[in-house]
Amino acid sequence: MDELLARATQGVDPDAPDAFLRIFLNLMALVPWSALIWWNLLFLAVGALLGWWRGRTAEGVAWAFVLGPIGWLVVLRRPRRQVPPPLPK
């Protein structure tokens, strides 16, 4: 924890008015953004696949975007969308 605090406050004057912003930006620079984006794309693809399989593609993408892999369970728990029979001629 001390190492994280040291990296977050590196080059920041605690008495400066923008100290909070500088610490926040230092913390955001420590986040592995590329890995997070790739994982999110994987979660969305699987959510779309599961949603398509259940007849709810947009719902699968939405739940996967909001909840990640937990959204897959939400999509799987919902019943399949039933296609109504065609109208008689």
Tab-separated table of N, CA and C in Angstrom:
chain	number	residue	atom	x	y	z
A	1	MET	N	0.819	-1.183	0.000
A	1	MET	CA	0.000	0.000	0.000
A	1	MET	C	0.871	1.259	0.000
A	2	ASP	N	1.963	1.200	0.725
A	2	ASP	CA	2.868	2.353	0.764
A	2	ASP	C	3.445	2.646	-0.619
A	3	GLU	N	3.742	1.579	-1.372
A	3	GLU	CA	4.287	1.774	-2.712
A	3	GLU	C	3.239	2.420	-3.628
A	4	LEU	N	1.996	1.997	-3.506
A	4	LEU	CA	0.934	2.581	-4.320
A	4	LEU	C	0.728	4.051	-3.975
A	5	LEU	N	0.723	4.375	-2.701
A	5	LEU	CA	0.589	5.770	-2.285
A	5	LEU	C	1.767	6.610	-2.761
A	6	ALA	N	2.958	6.025	-2.711
A	6	ALA	CA	4.142	6.757	-3.175
A	6	ALA	C	4.056	7.030	-4.674
A	7	ARG	N	3.580	6.042	-5.438
A	7	ARG	CA	3.449	6.239	-6.883
A	7	ARG	C	2.329	7.221	-7.207
A	8	ALA	N	1.255	7.227	-6.408
A	8	ALA	CA	0.130	8.130	-6.665
A	8	ALA	C	0.488	9.572	-6.334
A	9	THR	N	1.295	9.765	-5.328
A	9	THR	CA	1.636	11.124	-4.900
A	9	THR	C	2.977	11.603	-5.447
A	10	GLN	N	3.576	10.840	-6.348
A	10	GLN	CA	4.866	11.217	-6.913
A	10	GLN	C	4.744	12.515	-7.711
A	11	GLY	N	5.505	13.513	-7.340
A	11	GLY	CA	5.519	14.792	-8.027
A	11	GLY	C	4.317	15.675	-7.726
A	12	VAL	N	3.583	15.382	-6.648
A	12	VAL	CA	2.388	16.154	-6.305
A	12	VAL	C	2.649	16.928	-5.022
A	13	ASP	N	2.352	18.216	-5.063
A	13	ASP	CA	2.429	19.039	-3.861
A	13	ASP	C	1.080	18.927	-3.140
A	14	PRO	N	1.042	18.346	-1.939
A	14	PRO	CA	-0.245	18.148	-1.248
A	14	PRO	C	-0.983	19.447	-0.943
A	15	ASP	N	-0.279	20.570	-0.900
A	15	ASP	CA	-0.929	21.845	-0.590
A	15	ASP	C	-1.442	22.565	-1.840
A	16	ALA	N	-1.159	22.020	-3.002
A	16	ALA	CA	-1.605	22.661	-4.247
A	16	ALA	C	-3.117	22.474	-4.414
A	17	PRO	N	-3.781	23.440	-5.044
A	17	PRO	CA	-5.236	23.327	-5.227
A	17	PRO	C	-5.652	22.159	-6.131
A	18	ASP	N	-4.769	21.738	-7.040
A	18	ASP	CA	-5.123	20.647	-7.946
A	18	ASP	C	-4.493	19.316	-7.528
A	19	ALA	N	-4.182	19.165	-6.254
A	19	ALA	CA	-3.527	17.947	-5.770
A	19	ALA	C	-4.407	16.722	-5.997
A	20	PHE	N	-5.714	16.848	-5.736
A	20	PHE	CA	-6.610	15.715	-5.925
A	20	PHE	C	-6.614	15.246	-7.382
A	21	LEU	N	-6.690	16.206	-8.306
A	21	LEU	CA	-6.701	15.871	-9.723
A	21	LEU	C	-5.395	15.183	-10.131
A	22	ARG	N	-4.275	15.690	-9.651
A	22	ARG	CA	-2.969	15.102	-9.989
A	22	ARG	C	-2.854	13.676	-9.452
A	23	ILE	N	-3.307	13.452	-8.228
A	23	ILE	CA	-3.260	12.098	-7.649
A	23	ILE	C	-4.187	11.168	-8.434
A	24	PHE	N	-5.382	11.662	-8.777
A	24	PHE	CA	-6.323	10.860	-9.557
A	24	PHE	C	-5.728	10.478	-10.907
A	25	LEU	N	-5.116	11.428	-11.598
A	25	LEU	CA	-4.507	11.134	-12.894
A	25	LEU	C	-3.332	10.168	-12.755
A	26	ASN	N	-2.567	10.282	-11.678
A	26	ASN	CA	-1.475	9.330	-11.440
A	26	ASN	C	-2.029	7.922	-11.224
A	27	LEU	N	-3.134	7.800	-10.495
A	27	LEU	CA	-3.739	6.487	-10.288
A	27	LEU	C	-4.297	5.920	-11.592
A	28	MET	N	-4.910	6.761	-12.414
A	28	MET	CA	-5.456	6.292	-13.692
A	28	MET	C	-4.342	5.846	-14.642
A	29	ALA	N	-3.159	6.422	-14.494
A	29	ALA	CA	-2.031	6.012	-15.326
A	29	ALA	C	-1.528	4.616	-14.936
A	30	LEU	N	-1.856	4.159	-13.737
A	30	LEU	CA	-1.423	2.838	-13.282
A	30	LEU	C	-2.358	1.715	-13.756
A	31	VAL	N	-3.527	2.055	-14.259
A	31	VAL	CA	-4.510	1.053	-14.680
A	31	VAL	C	-4.097	0.456	-16.021
A	32	PRO	N	-4.144	-0.873	-16.159
A	32	PRO	CA	-3.801	-1.508	-17.446
A	32	PRO	C	-4.976	-1.419	-18.420
A	33	TRP	N	-5.131	-0.281	-19.077
A	33	TRP	CA	-6.307	-0.013	-19.903
A	33	TRP	C	-6.434	-0.961	-21.087
A	34	SER	N	-5.344	-1.312	-21.735
A	34	SER	CA	-5.453	-2.180	-22.913
A	34	SER	C	-6.001	-3.550	-22.532
A	35	ALA	N	-5.544	-4.100	-21.426
A	35	ALA	CA	-6.063	-5.401	-20.977
A	35	ALA	C	-7.544	-5.299	-20.617
A	36	LEU	N	-7.940	-4.215	-19.980
A	36	LEU	CA	-9.350	-4.048	-19.621
A	36	LEU	C	-10.237	-3.940	-20.855
A	37	ILE	N	-9.766	-3.247	-21.867
A	37	ILE	CA	-10.555	-3.104	-23.095
A	37	ILE	C	-10.697	-4.444	-23.804
A	38	TRP	N	-9.614	-5.221	-23.897
A	38	TRP	CA	-9.688	-6.529	-24.552
A	38	TRP	C	-10.609	-7.484	-23.794
A	39	TRP	N	-10.532	-7.482	-22.462
A	39	TRP	CA	-11.435	-8.340	-21.683
A	39	TRP	C	-12.878	-7.917	-21.885
A	40	ASN	N	-13.125	-6.615	-21.917
A	40	ASN	CA	-14.487	-6.136	-22.118
A	40	ASN	C	-15.014	-6.551	-23.494
A	41	LEU	N	-14.204	-6.486	-24.517
A	41	LEU	CA	-14.620	-6.928	-25.843
A	41	LEU	C	-14.932	-8.424	-25.853
A	42	LEU	N	-14.146	-9.203	-25.140
A	42	LEU	CA	-14.418	-10.638	-25.029
A	42	LEU	C	-15.751	-10.878	-24.323
A	43	PHE	N	-15.996	-10.164	-23.231
A	43	PHE	CA	-17.261	-10.314	-22.506
A	43	PHE	C	-18.440	-9.938	-23.393
A	44	LEU	N	-18.294	-8.872	-24.189
A	44	LEU	CA	-19.365	-8.448	-25.086
A	44	LEU	C	-19.616	-9.487	-26.175
A	45	ALA	N	-18.552	-10.068	-26.719
A	45	ALA	CA	-18.713	-11.073	-27.774
A	45	ALA	C	-19.430	-12.311	-27.242
A	46	VAL	N	-19.041	-12.777	-26.077
A	46	VAL	CA	-19.703	-13.946	-25.493
A	46	VAL	C	-21.146	-13.607	-25.129
A	47	GLY	N	-21.379	-12.404	-24.608
A	47	GLY	CA	-22.740	-11.977	-24.297
A	47	GLY	C	-23.606	-11.913	-25.542
A	48	ALA	N	-23.057	-11.426	-26.648
A	48	ALA	CA	-23.801	-11.379	-27.905
A	48	ALA	C	-24.104	-12.787	-28.402
A	49	LEU	N	-23.137	-13.684	-28.278
A	49	LEU	CA	-23.343	-15.069	-28.704
A	49	LEU	C	-24.421	-15.750	-27.869
A	50	LEU	N	-24.352	-15.583	-26.561
A	50	LEU	CA	-25.369	-16.181	-25.695
A	50	LEU	C	-26.737	-15.541	-25.931
A	51	GLY	N	-26.771	-14.236	-26.134
A	51	GLY	CA	-28.024	-13.557	-26.419
A	51	GLY	C	-28.620	-14.017	-27.737
A	52	TRP	N	-27.787	-14.197	-28.752
A	52	TRP	CA	-28.261	-14.684	-30.044
A	52	TRP	C	-28.844	-16.085	-29.896
A	53	TRP	N	-28.179	-16.917	-29.117
A	53	TRP	CA	-28.631	-18.289	-28.890
A	53	TRP	C	-29.987	-18.312	-28.178
A	54	ARG	N	-30.219	-17.333	-27.310
A	54	ARG	CA	-31.477	-17.260	-26.571
A	54	ARG	C	-32.512	-16.373	-27.254
A	55	GLY	N	-32.179	-15.797	-28.409
A	55	GLY	CA	-33.109	-14.941	-29.127
A	55	GLY	C	-33.168	-13.526	-28.588
A	56	ARG	N	-32.130	-13.100	-27.892
A	56	ARG	CA	-32.085	-11.770	-27.269
A	56	ARG	C	-30.684	-11.168	-27.425
A	57	THR	N	-30.285	-10.927	-28.654
A	57	THR	CA	-28.911	-10.475	-28.912
A	57	THR	C	-28.610	-9.135	-28.253
A	58	ALA	N	-29.469	-8.157	-28.452
A	58	ALA	CA	-29.216	-6.827	-27.880
A	58	ALA	C	-29.209	-6.889	-26.354
A	59	GLU	N	-30.078	-7.693	-25.799
A	59	GLU	CA	-30.116	-7.834	-24.350
A	59	GLU	C	-28.842	-8.507	-23.833
A	60	GLY	N	-28.340	-9.489	-24.576
A	60	GLY	CA	-27.092	-10.149	-24.192
A	60	GLY	C	-25.913	-9.197	-24.197
A	61	VAL	N	-25.861	-8.341	-25.212
A	61	VAL	CA	-24.778	-7.351	-25.288
A	61	VAL	C	-24.906	-6.347	-24.145
A	62	ALA	N	-26.127	-5.903	-23.872
A	62	ALA	CA	-26.331	-4.903	-22.813
A	62	ALA	C	-25.951	-5.464	-21.448
A	63	TRP	N	-26.414	-6.665	-21.134
A	63	TRP	CA	-26.074	-7.254	-19.833
A	63	TRP	C	-24.581	-7.534	-19.716
A	64	ALA	N	-23.954	-7.992	-20.790
A	64	ALA	CA	-22.513	-8.238	-20.749
A	64	ALA	C	-21.738	-6.937	-20.586
A	65	PHE	N	-22.224	-5.861	-21.188
A	65	PHE	CA	-21.553	-4.566	-21.047
A	65	PHE	C	-21.671	-4.049	-19.615
A	66	VAL	N	-22.839	-4.211	-19.016
A	66	VAL	CA	-23.063	-3.666	-17.676
A	66	VAL	C	-22.429	-4.543	-16.594
A	67	LEU	N	-22.606	-5.864	-16.693
A	67	LEU	CA	-22.177	-6.751	-15.607
A	67	LEU	C	-21.027	-7.684	-15.960
A	68	GLY	N	-20.565	-7.668	-17.198
A	68	GLY	CA	-19.486	-8.565	-17.593
A	68	GLY	C	-19.959	-10.002	-17.606
A	69	PRO	N	-19.163	-10.934	-17.092
A	69	PRO	CA	-19.557	-12.336	-17.135
A	69	PRO	C	-20.786	-12.651	-16.281
A	70	ILE	N	-21.085	-11.837	-15.302
A	70	ILE	CA	-22.300	-12.059	-14.508
A	70	ILE	C	-23.521	-11.807	-15.393
A	71	GLY	N	-23.401	-10.916	-16.362
A	71	GLY	CA	-24.485	-10.669	-17.303
A	71	GLY	C	-24.814	-11.890	-18.140
A	72	TRP	N	-23.832	-12.763	-18.359
A	72	TRP	CA	-24.095	-13.999	-19.086
A	72	TRP	C	-25.118	-14.844	-18.331
A	73	LEU	N	-24.968	-14.882	-17.026
A	73	LEU	CA	-25.909	-15.659	-16.212
A	73	LEU	C	-27.310	-15.071	-16.289
A	74	VAL	N	-27.404	-13.755	-16.332
A	74	VAL	CA	-28.715	-13.102	-16.443
A	74	VAL	C	-29.379	-13.503	-17.755
A	75	VAL	N	-28.611	-13.492	-18.842
A	75	VAL	CA	-29.158	-13.851	-20.144
A	75	VAL	C	-29.563	-15.322	-20.164
A	76	LEU	N	-28.762	-16.175	-19.566
A	76	LEU	CA	-29.079	-17.606	-19.562
A	76	LEU	C	-30.287	-17.932	-18.692
A	77	ARG	N	-30.540	-17.144	-17.666
A	77	ARG	CA	-31.685	-17.394	-16.782
A	77	ARG	C	-33.006	-16.968	-17.407
A	78	ARG	N	-32.962	-16.044	-18.354
A	78	ARG	CA	-34.194	-15.570	-19.000
A	78	ARG	C	-34.700	-16.639	-19.963
A	79	PRO	N	-36.013	-16.784	-20.112
A	79	PRO	CA	-36.531	-17.788	-21.049
A	79	PRO	C	-36.242	-17.388	-22.493
A	80	ARG	N	-36.211	-18.381	-23.348
A	80	ARG	CA	-36.015	-18.108	-24.773
A	80	ARG	C	-37.171	-17.283	-25.295
A	81	ARG	N	-36.881	-16.408	-26.217
A	81	ARG	CA	-37.940	-15.604	-26.831
A	81	ARG	C	-38.691	-16.488	-27.818
A	82	GLN	N	-39.975	-16.593	-27.617
A	82	GLN	CA	-40.788	-17.431	-28.486
A	82	GLN	C	-41.242	-16.618	-29.699
A	83	VAL	N	-41.041	-17.176	-30.856
A	83	VAL	CA	-41.485	-16.545	-32.093
A	83	VAL	C	-42.945	-16.946	-32.298
A	84	PRO	N	-43.828	-15.984	-32.464
A	84	PRO	CA	-45.232	-16.344	-32.648
A	84	PRO	C	-45.445	-17.080	-33.956
A	85	PRO	N	-46.432	-17.969	-33.985
A	85	PRO	CA	-46.682	-18.702	-35.258
A	85	PRO	C	-47.193	-17.732	-36.312
A	86	PRO	N	-46.986	-18.079	-37.575
A	86	PRO	CA	-47.453	-17.170	-38.642
A	86	PRO	C	-48.991	-17.103	-38.657
A	87	LEU	N	-49.479	-15.969	-39.088
A	87	LEU	CA	-50.924	-15.783	-39.185
A	87	LEU	C	-51.495	-16.606	-40.327
A	88	PRO	N	-52.699	-17.145	-40.128
A	88	PRO	CA	-53.296	-17.920	-41.231
A	88	PRO	C	-53.702	-16.996	-42.389
A	89	LYS	N	-53.665	-17.546	-43.579
A	89	LYS	CA	-54.010	-16.738	-44.757
A	89	LYS	C	-55.455	-16.888	-45.104
